[in-house]
Amino acid sequence: MEEKYLICEDSLEGIFTGIYKAYSLKEDHSRLHIQIGEEENLRLFAEYIPIVPDAGTAVRVSRTIQRELGEETYISICRALASMDKQKGEAVYKTVVCGLQMQNGRQVMGNLTNPYVHKVFELNRGTNNEVLHLMGFLRFQELENGILFSKIGPKNNILTFLAPHFADRLSLLNFVIYDDIRGIFVVHPASKDWYLVTNAEIDSEMMENYSREELEYQELFTYFCHKIAIKERKNLNLQRSMLPLRFQEYMVEFRK
C-alpha cells in the first residue's frame, strides 16, 4: 500500500488543516505523512496531496488539541510549529495521533520515548529559549516621530510569542518590532492591543531616522559598555556562548 504525503503550507493554519485531512482519510496513520512544502526528489510509490489552508478547519483542530491534550500541550505544539525545522509538521501530526490514542492525552508530552513527541519537545524548547533570549537582548530605539522601533533576526518565527511580553510592559507606548528575516511586524499602538503585519514594505530610511535624544543615549550607553569592560578579563568565546553573534548584530552596544 503506497504512502501518502500531505503537502502543507508552513503555517499553523496549514499544518492543522493537514492534520484534519489526514484523519478524514481514515487510513493507517503510519502510512500518512505531513510535509512542509514540496520536495525536489519525489519518492516512488507515494502519493502527494496538496493541502489548501482553511482557517475554520484549523480552529476545529486547535480546539480538539486543547480539549483532549490540554492547554500546556497546545502551547508546546504552537511553539514547535514556530520553529524553522522542516520536520515539524510530521512531528506535530504524529504527536497528536499519539496523544489521542493515549488513555490520558494530557500526559503525551511526557512520552519522550516516542521520537515524534521528543522532536516536538526539542522544537518547543528551542523556540522558547530564543523568546527568552530576546526578552533580554531586544533593543528599542526611538524614532524621530516618537515610536519605539526594534529590528531582530530570530531563527524561529517567534514574534507572536514575544509581543505579549513587551505589550504588557510598554502598554502606554507606541512600538514596532520588525522581524528582519521574514519581513513581518508587530505593531503596538499605545493603550491598545498589538497586531501582526505581513506582506508590508518597510521604509528603511524612516526606520533609521532616530530622535536626537536617542542618538545621545546610544552614545552614552555604548561608552558605558566599553568603559566598564575589564580588558584583562575579556573572553570573547564566553561572551559568544552567552550572547551569540546573531543577537549582537541587532544590539546598539555591539554596532559601534
Short mmCIF file of the C-alpha atoms (twelve columns), coordinates in Angstrom:
data_MODEL
# 
_entry.id   MODEL 
# 
loop_
_atom_site.group_PDB 
_atom_site.id 
_atom_site.type_symbol 
_atom_site.label_atom_id 
_atom_site.label_alt_id 
_atom_site.label_comp_id 
_atom_site.label_asym_id 
_atom_site.label_seq_id 
_atom_site.Cartn_x 
_atom_site.Cartn_y 
_atom_site.Cartn_z 
_atom_site.pdbx_PDB_model_num 
ATOM 1   C CA . MET A 1   0.000   0.000  0.000  1 
ATOM 2   C CA . GLU A 2   1.516   3.323  -1.049 1 
ATOM 3   C CA . GLU A 3   2.268   6.082  1.392  1 
ATOM 4   C CA . LYS A 4   0.598   9.483  1.190  1 
ATOM 5   C CA . TYR A 5   2.291   12.816 1.774  1 
ATOM 6   C CA . LEU A 6   0.110   15.805 2.579  1 
ATOM 7   C CA . ILE A 7   1.874   18.929 1.289  1 
ATOM 8   C CA . CYS A 8   1.118   21.750 3.720  1 
ATOM 9   C CA . GLU A 9   1.864   25.444 3.927  1 
ATOM 10  C CA . ASP A 10  4.478   26.407 6.533  1 
ATOM 11  C CA . SER A 11  1.976   27.872 8.977  1 
ATOM 12  C CA . LEU A 12  -0.098  26.753 11.939 1 
ATOM 13  C CA . GLU A 13  -3.210  27.042 9.807  1 
ATOM 14  C CA . GLY A 14  -1.704  24.955 7.008  1 
ATOM 15  C CA . ILE A 15  -0.425  22.145 9.242  1 
ATOM 16  C CA . PHE A 16  -3.607  21.943 11.329 1 
ATOM 17  C CA . THR A 17  -5.598  21.691 8.088  1 
ATOM 18  C CA . GLY A 18  -3.250  18.870 7.048  1 
ATOM 19  C CA . ILE A 19  -3.884  17.011 10.316 1 
ATOM 20  C CA . TYR A 20  -7.648  17.306 9.772  1 
ATOM 21  C CA . LYS A 21  -7.256  15.967 6.236  1 
ATOM 22  C CA . ALA A 22  -5.133  13.050 7.489  1 
ATOM 23  C CA . TYR A 23  -7.875  11.987 9.896  1 
ATOM 24  C CA . SER A 24  -10.570 12.429 7.254  1 
ATOM 25  C CA . LEU A 25  -8.771  9.903  5.005  1 
ATOM 26  C CA . LYS A 26  -9.419  7.228  7.693  1 
ATOM 27  C CA . GLU A 27  -6.257  5.331  6.833  1 
ATOM 28  C CA . ASP A 28  -3.387  3.913  8.868  1 
ATOM 29  C CA . HIS A 29  -1.505  6.919  10.298 1 
ATOM 30  C CA . SER A 30  1.824   5.129  9.773  1 
ATOM 31  C CA . ARG A 31  1.309   5.499  6.018  1 
ATOM 32  C CA . LEU A 32  0.282   9.153  6.162  1 
ATOM 33  C CA . HIS A 33  2.812   11.969 6.436  1 
ATOM 34  C CA . ILE A 34  2.734   15.740 6.637  1 
ATOM 35  C CA . GLN A 35  5.351   17.575 4.637  1 
ATOM 36  C CA . ILE A 36  6.145   21.297 4.644  1 
ATOM 37  C CA . GLY A 37  6.315   22.466 1.034  1 
ATOM 38  C CA . GLU A 38  7.220   20.356 -1.962 1 
ATOM 39  C CA . GLU A 39  10.491  18.453 -2.217 1 
ATOM 40  C CA . GLU A 40  12.719  18.148 -5.274 1 
ATOM 41  C CA . ASN A 41  13.214  14.365 -5.153 1 
ATOM 42  C CA . LEU A 42  9.842   12.653 -5.194 1 
ATOM 43  C CA . ARG A 43  9.514   9.159  -3.701 1 
ATOM 44  C CA . LEU A 44  8.462   6.167  -5.758 1 
ATOM 45  C CA . PHE A 45  5.136   4.554  -4.905 1 
ATOM 46  C CA . ALA A 46  3.995   7.589  -2.936 1 
ATOM 47  C CA . GLU A 47  1.025   9.906  -3.481 1 
ATOM 48  C CA . TYR A 48  1.410   13.639 -2.869 1 
ATOM 49  C CA . ILE A 49  -1.703  15.569 -1.859 1 
ATOM 50  C CA . PRO A 50  -1.592  19.395 -1.752 1 
ATOM 51  C CA . ILE A 51  -3.472  20.885 1.192  1 
ATOM 52  C CA . VAL A 52  -5.151  24.288 0.996  1 
ATOM 53  C CA . PRO A 53  -5.082  26.031 4.400  1 
ATOM 54  C CA . ASP A 54  -8.516  26.627 5.868  1 
ATOM 55  C CA . ALA A 55  -8.973  28.852 8.922  1 
ATOM 56  C CA . GLY A 56  -12.215 27.193 10.054 1 
ATOM 57  C CA . THR A 57  -10.710 23.714 9.882  1 
ATOM 58  C CA . ALA A 58  -7.590  24.872 11.734 1 
ATOM 59  C CA . VAL A 59  -9.741  26.275 14.554 1 
ATOM 60  C CA . ARG A 60  -11.554 22.924 14.899 1 
ATOM 61  C CA . VAL A 61  -8.239  21.072 15.169 1 
ATOM 62  C CA . SER A 62  -6.849  23.567 17.693 1 
ATOM 63  C CA . ARG A 63  -9.969  23.186 19.870 1 
ATOM 64  C CA . THR A 64  -9.662  19.407 19.753 1 
ATOM 65  C CA . ILE A 65  -5.999  19.568 20.805 1 
ATOM 66  C CA . GLN A 66  -6.797  21.944 23.680 1 
ATOM 67  C CA . ARG A 67  -9.718  19.809 24.852 1 
ATOM 68  C CA . GLU A 68  -8.115  16.369 24.536 1 
ATOM 69  C CA . LEU A 69  -4.408  17.095 25.115 1 
ATOM 70  C CA . GLY A 70  -4.640  20.152 27.359 1 
ATOM 71  C CA . GLU A 71  -3.641  23.799 27.103 1 
ATOM 72  C CA . GLU A 72  0.006   23.170 28.025 1 
ATOM 73  C CA . THR A 73  0.443   20.643 25.209 1 
ATOM 74  C CA . TYR A 74  -1.300  23.015 22.808 1 
ATOM 75  C CA . ILE A 75  1.165   25.814 23.649 1 
ATOM 76  C CA . SER A 76  4.078   23.380 23.207 1 
ATOM 77  C CA . ILE A 77  2.742   22.401 19.780 1 
ATOM 78  C CA . CYS A 78  2.301   26.052 18.759 1 
ATOM 79  C CA . ARG A 79  5.878   26.834 19.782 1 
ATOM 80  C CA . ALA A 80  7.120   23.774 17.872 1 
ATOM 81  C CA . LEU A 81  5.272   24.974 14.772 1 
ATOM 82  C CA . ALA A 82  7.027   28.355 15.082 1 
ATOM 83  C CA . SER A 83  10.327  26.552 14.573 1 
ATOM 84  C CA . MET A 84  12.229  26.741 11.285 1 
ATOM 85  C CA . ASP A 85  12.650  22.920 11.273 1 
ATOM 86  C CA . LYS A 86  11.061  21.378 8.173  1 
ATOM 87  C CA . GLN A 87  10.200  18.128 10.026 1 
ATOM 88  C CA . LYS A 88  7.922   19.941 12.492 1 
ATOM 89  C CA . GLY A 89  4.704   19.137 10.606 1 
ATOM 90  C CA . GLU A 90  5.272   15.373 10.736 1 
ATOM 91  C CA . ALA A 91  6.388   15.557 14.391 1 
ATOM 92  C CA . VAL A 92  3.296   17.510 15.459 1 
ATOM 93  C CA . TYR A 93  0.945   15.269 13.463 1 
ATOM 94  C CA . LYS A 94  2.307   12.060 14.984 1 
ATOM 95  C CA . THR A 95  2.356   13.648 18.460 1 
ATOM 96  C CA . VAL A 96  -1.337  14.492 18.132 1 
ATOM 97  C CA . VAL A 97  -2.043  10.929 16.979 1 
ATOM 98  C CA . CYS A 98  -0.078  9.566  19.950 1 
ATOM 99  C CA . GLY A 99  -1.920  11.815 22.400 1 
ATOM 100 C CA . LEU A 100 -5.377  10.961 21.092 1 
ATOM 101 C CA . GLN A 101 -4.571  7.228  21.364 1 
ATOM 102 C CA . MET A 102 -3.453  7.532  24.995 1 
ATOM 103 C CA . GLN A 103 -5.873  6.985  27.859 1 
ATOM 104 C CA . ASN A 104 -4.870  10.373 29.243 1 
ATOM 105 C CA . GLY A 105 -3.800  12.519 26.306 1 
ATOM 106 C CA . ARG A 106 -2.738  15.352 28.614 1 
ATOM 107 C CA . GLN A 107 0.349   13.324 29.501 1 
ATOM 108 C CA . VAL A 108 1.525   12.968 25.909 1 
ATOM 109 C CA . MET A 109 4.483   15.372 26.269 1 
ATOM 110 C CA . GLY A 110 5.904   13.093 28.966 1 
ATOM 111 C CA . ASN A 111 6.116   10.218 26.477 1 
ATOM 112 C CA . LEU A 112 9.638   11.148 25.347 1 
ATOM 113 C CA . THR A 113 10.466  7.628  24.173 1 
ATOM 114 C CA . ASN A 114 8.250   8.422  21.195 1 
ATOM 115 C CA . PRO A 115 10.621  10.098 18.659 1 
ATOM 116 C CA . TYR A 116 7.909   12.443 17.377 1 
ATOM 117 C CA . VAL A 117 6.966   13.628 20.872 1 
ATOM 118 C CA . HIS A 118 10.664  14.067 21.631 1 
ATOM 119 C CA . LYS A 119 11.053  16.125 18.452 1 
ATOM 120 C CA . VAL A 120 8.145   18.404 19.444 1 
ATOM 121 C CA . PHE A 121 9.662   18.705 22.927 1 
ATOM 122 C CA . GLU A 122 13.005  19.827 21.482 1 
ATOM 123 C CA . LEU A 123 11.457  22.265 18.992 1 
ATOM 124 C CA . ASN A 124 9.293   23.751 21.748 1 
ATOM 125 C CA . ARG A 125 12.330  24.184 23.990 1 
ATOM 126 C CA . GLY A 126 14.425  25.744 21.214 1 
ATOM 127 C CA . THR A 127 11.737  28.277 20.293 1 
ATOM 128 C CA . ASN A 128 11.049  29.134 23.919 1 
ATOM 129 C CA . ASN A 129 14.766  29.639 24.605 1 
ATOM 130 C CA . GLU A 130 15.002  32.090 21.719 1 
ATOM 131 C CA . VAL A 131 11.988  34.012 23.048 1 
ATOM 132 C CA . LEU A 132 13.598  34.208 26.491 1 
ATOM 133 C CA . HIS A 133 16.890  35.383 24.969 1 
ATOM 134 C CA . LEU A 134 15.197  38.152 23.016 1 
ATOM 135 C CA . MET A 135 13.276  39.334 26.066 1 
ATOM 136 C CA . GLY A 136 16.694  40.388 27.325 1 
ATOM 137 C CA . PHE A 137 18.587  41.134 24.124 1 
ATOM 138 C CA . LEU A 138 15.956  43.093 22.173 1 
ATOM 139 C CA . ARG A 139 16.802  46.808 21.917 1 
ATOM 140 C CA . PHE A 140 14.242  49.536 21.190 1 
ATOM 141 C CA . GLN A 141 15.341  52.755 19.553 1 
ATOM 142 C CA . GLU A 142 13.256  55.917 19.489 1 
ATOM 143 C CA . LEU A 143 12.496  57.288 16.041 1 
ATOM 144 C CA . GLU A 144 12.084  60.969 15.335 1 
ATOM 145 C CA . ASN A 145 8.275   60.547 15.333 1 
ATOM 146 C CA . GLY A 146 8.398   59.153 18.904 1 
ATOM 147 C CA . ILE A 147 7.738   55.493 18.013 1 
ATOM 148 C CA . LEU A 148 9.968   52.862 19.620 1 
ATOM 149 C CA . PHE A 149 11.385  50.606 16.920 1 
ATOM 150 C CA . SER A 150 13.311  47.354 17.203 1 
ATOM 151 C CA . LYS A 151 14.742  45.131 14.482 1 
ATOM 152 C CA . ILE A 152 15.542  41.493 15.254 1 
ATOM 153 C CA . GLY A 153 16.646  38.462 13.245 1 
ATOM 154 C CA . PRO A 154 15.317  35.361 15.043 1 
ATOM 155 C CA . LYS A 155 15.885  31.847 13.683 1 
ATOM 156 C CA . ASN A 156 12.285  30.915 14.508 1 
ATOM 157 C CA . ASN A 157 9.006   32.702 13.817 1 
ATOM 158 C CA . ILE A 158 8.575   33.972 17.370 1 
ATOM 159 C CA . LEU A 159 7.003   37.427 17.080 1 
ATOM 160 C CA . THR A 160 3.606   36.232 18.345 1 
ATOM 161 C CA . PHE A 161 5.276   34.801 21.471 1 
ATOM 162 C CA . LEU A 162 7.482   37.849 22.040 1 
ATOM 163 C CA . ALA A 163 4.887   40.590 21.544 1 
ATOM 164 C CA . PRO A 164 2.737   39.906 24.681 1 
ATOM 165 C CA . HIS A 165 5.809   40.341 26.918 1 
ATOM 166 C CA . PHE A 166 6.543   43.860 25.645 1 
ATOM 167 C CA . ALA A 167 2.864   44.807 25.221 1 
ATOM 168 C CA . ASP A 168 2.439   44.117 28.937 1 
ATOM 169 C CA . ARG A 169 5.476   46.150 29.980 1 
ATOM 170 C CA . LEU A 170 5.160   49.015 27.470 1 
ATOM 171 C CA . SER A 171 1.367   49.192 27.324 1 
ATOM 172 C CA . LEU A 172 1.292   53.009 27.215 1 
ATOM 173 C CA . LEU A 173 3.828   53.330 24.392 1 
ATOM 174 C CA . ASN A 174 3.743   53.032 20.616 1 
ATOM 175 C CA . PHE A 175 6.243   50.437 19.472 1 
ATOM 176 C CA . VAL A 176 7.085   48.277 16.472 1 
ATOM 177 C CA . ILE A 177 9.142   45.063 16.415 1 
ATOM 178 C CA . TYR A 178 10.387  44.081 12.956 1 
ATOM 179 C CA . ASP A 179 11.461  40.530 12.042 1 
ATOM 180 C CA . ASP A 180 14.264  41.214 9.583  1 
ATOM 181 C CA . ILE A 181 14.343  37.579 8.361  1 
ATOM 182 C CA . ARG A 182 10.668  37.172 7.495  1 
ATOM 183 C CA . GLY A 183 9.700   40.809 6.836  1 
ATOM 184 C CA . ILE A 184 6.834   40.858 9.346  1 
ATOM 185 C CA . PHE A 185 5.967   43.398 12.054 1 
ATOM 186 C CA . VAL A 186 4.356   43.528 15.437 1 
ATOM 187 C CA . VAL A 187 2.642   46.903 15.822 1 
ATOM 188 C CA . HIS A 188 1.525   48.070 19.258 1 
ATOM 189 C CA . PRO A 189 -0.454  51.341 19.418 1 
ATOM 190 C CA . ALA A 190 -0.390  52.943 22.884 1 
ATOM 191 C CA . SER A 191 -3.071  51.530 25.231 1 
ATOM 192 C CA . LYS A 192 -4.426  49.190 22.524 1 
ATOM 193 C CA . ASP A 193 -3.933  45.561 21.514 1 
ATOM 194 C CA . TRP A 194 -0.941  44.610 19.364 1 
ATOM 195 C CA . TYR A 195 -1.346  43.111 15.917 1 
ATOM 196 C CA . LEU A 196 0.779   41.377 13.298 1 
ATOM 197 C CA . VAL A 197 1.513   42.924 9.885  1 
ATOM 198 C CA . THR A 198 2.659   40.743 6.986  1 
ATOM 199 C CA . ASN A 199 3.441   41.453 3.339  1 
ATOM 200 C CA . ALA A 200 4.170   45.128 4.013  1 
ATOM 201 C CA . GLU A 201 7.164   47.080 2.764  1 
ATOM 202 C CA . ILE A 202 9.401   48.745 5.322  1 
ATOM 203 C CA . ASP A 203 10.570  52.327 4.917  1 
ATOM 204 C CA . SER A 204 14.194  51.654 5.809  1 
ATOM 205 C CA . GLU A 205 15.095  55.344 5.681  1 
ATOM 206 C CA . MET A 206 12.405  56.281 8.209  1 
ATOM 207 C CA . MET A 207 13.358  53.354 10.481 1 
ATOM 208 C CA . GLU A 208 16.881  54.752 10.812 1 
ATOM 209 C CA . ASN A 209 15.777  58.328 11.431 1 
ATOM 210 C CA . TYR A 210 16.381  58.353 15.182 1 
ATOM 211 C CA . SER A 211 15.465  61.181 17.531 1 
ATOM 212 C CA . ARG A 212 18.221  63.459 18.850 1 
ATOM 213 C CA . GLU A 213 17.748  62.097 22.383 1 
ATOM 214 C CA . GLU A 214 18.047  58.529 21.076 1 
ATOM 215 C CA . LEU A 215 21.384  59.266 19.414 1 
ATOM 216 C CA . GLU A 216 22.675  60.882 22.597 1 
ATOM 217 C CA . TYR A 217 21.619  57.902 24.731 1 
ATOM 218 C CA . GLN A 218 23.119  55.459 22.224 1 
ATOM 219 C CA . GLU A 219 26.419  57.292 22.508 1 
ATOM 220 C CA . LEU A 220 26.275  57.289 26.298 1 
ATOM 221 C CA . PHE A 221 25.217  53.624 26.504 1 
ATOM 222 C CA . THR A 222 27.944  52.485 24.121 1 
ATOM 223 C CA . TYR A 223 30.547  54.494 26.031 1 
ATOM 224 C CA . PHE A 224 29.306  52.984 29.307 1 
ATOM 225 C CA . CYS A 225 29.520  49.396 27.984 1 
ATOM 226 C CA . HIS A 226 33.060  49.896 26.717 1 
ATOM 227 C CA . LYS A 227 34.173  51.782 29.829 1 
ATOM 228 C CA . ILE A 228 33.086  49.151 32.359 1 
ATOM 229 C CA . ALA A 229 34.810  46.350 30.420 1 
ATOM 230 C CA . ILE A 230 37.949  44.969 32.088 1 
ATOM 231 C CA . LYS A 231 40.473  44.428 29.321 1 
ATOM 232 C CA . GLU A 232 42.401  41.695 31.173 1 
ATOM 233 C CA . ARG A 233 39.207  39.665 31.716 1 
ATOM 234 C CA . LYS A 234 37.953  39.928 28.160 1 
ATOM 235 C CA . ASN A 235 36.758  36.497 26.967 1 
ATOM 236 C CA . LEU A 236 35.071  36.622 23.573 1 
ATOM 237 C CA . ASN A 237 34.414  32.870 23.463 1 
ATOM 238 C CA . LEU A 238 32.468  33.033 26.721 1 
ATOM 239 C CA . GLN A 239 30.660  36.146 25.520 1 
ATOM 240 C CA . ARG A 240 29.589  34.433 22.302 1 
ATOM 241 C CA . SER A 241 28.362  31.367 24.203 1 
ATOM 242 C CA . MET A 242 26.196  33.555 26.456 1 
ATOM 243 C CA . LEU A 243 25.252  36.077 23.773 1 
ATOM 244 C CA . PRO A 244 25.504  34.558 20.264 1 
ATOM 245 C CA . LEU A 245 26.675  36.744 17.371 1 
ATOM 246 C CA . ARG A 246 23.268  36.588 15.683 1 
ATOM 247 C CA . PHE A 247 21.833  38.627 18.576 1 
ATOM 248 C CA . GLN A 248 24.781  41.037 18.774 1 
ATOM 249 C CA . GLU A 249 24.177  42.166 15.188 1 
ATOM 250 C CA . TYR A 250 20.988  43.931 16.288 1 
ATOM 251 C CA . MET A 251 22.232  45.381 19.592 1 
ATOM 252 C CA . VAL A 252 23.270  49.015 19.822 1 
ATOM 253 C CA . GLU A 253 26.264  48.422 22.081 1 
ATOM 254 C CA . PHE A 254 27.843  45.997 19.574 1 
ATOM 255 C CA . ARG A 255 27.353  48.128 16.476 1 
ATOM 256 C CA . LYS A 256 29.767  50.895 17.446 1 
# 
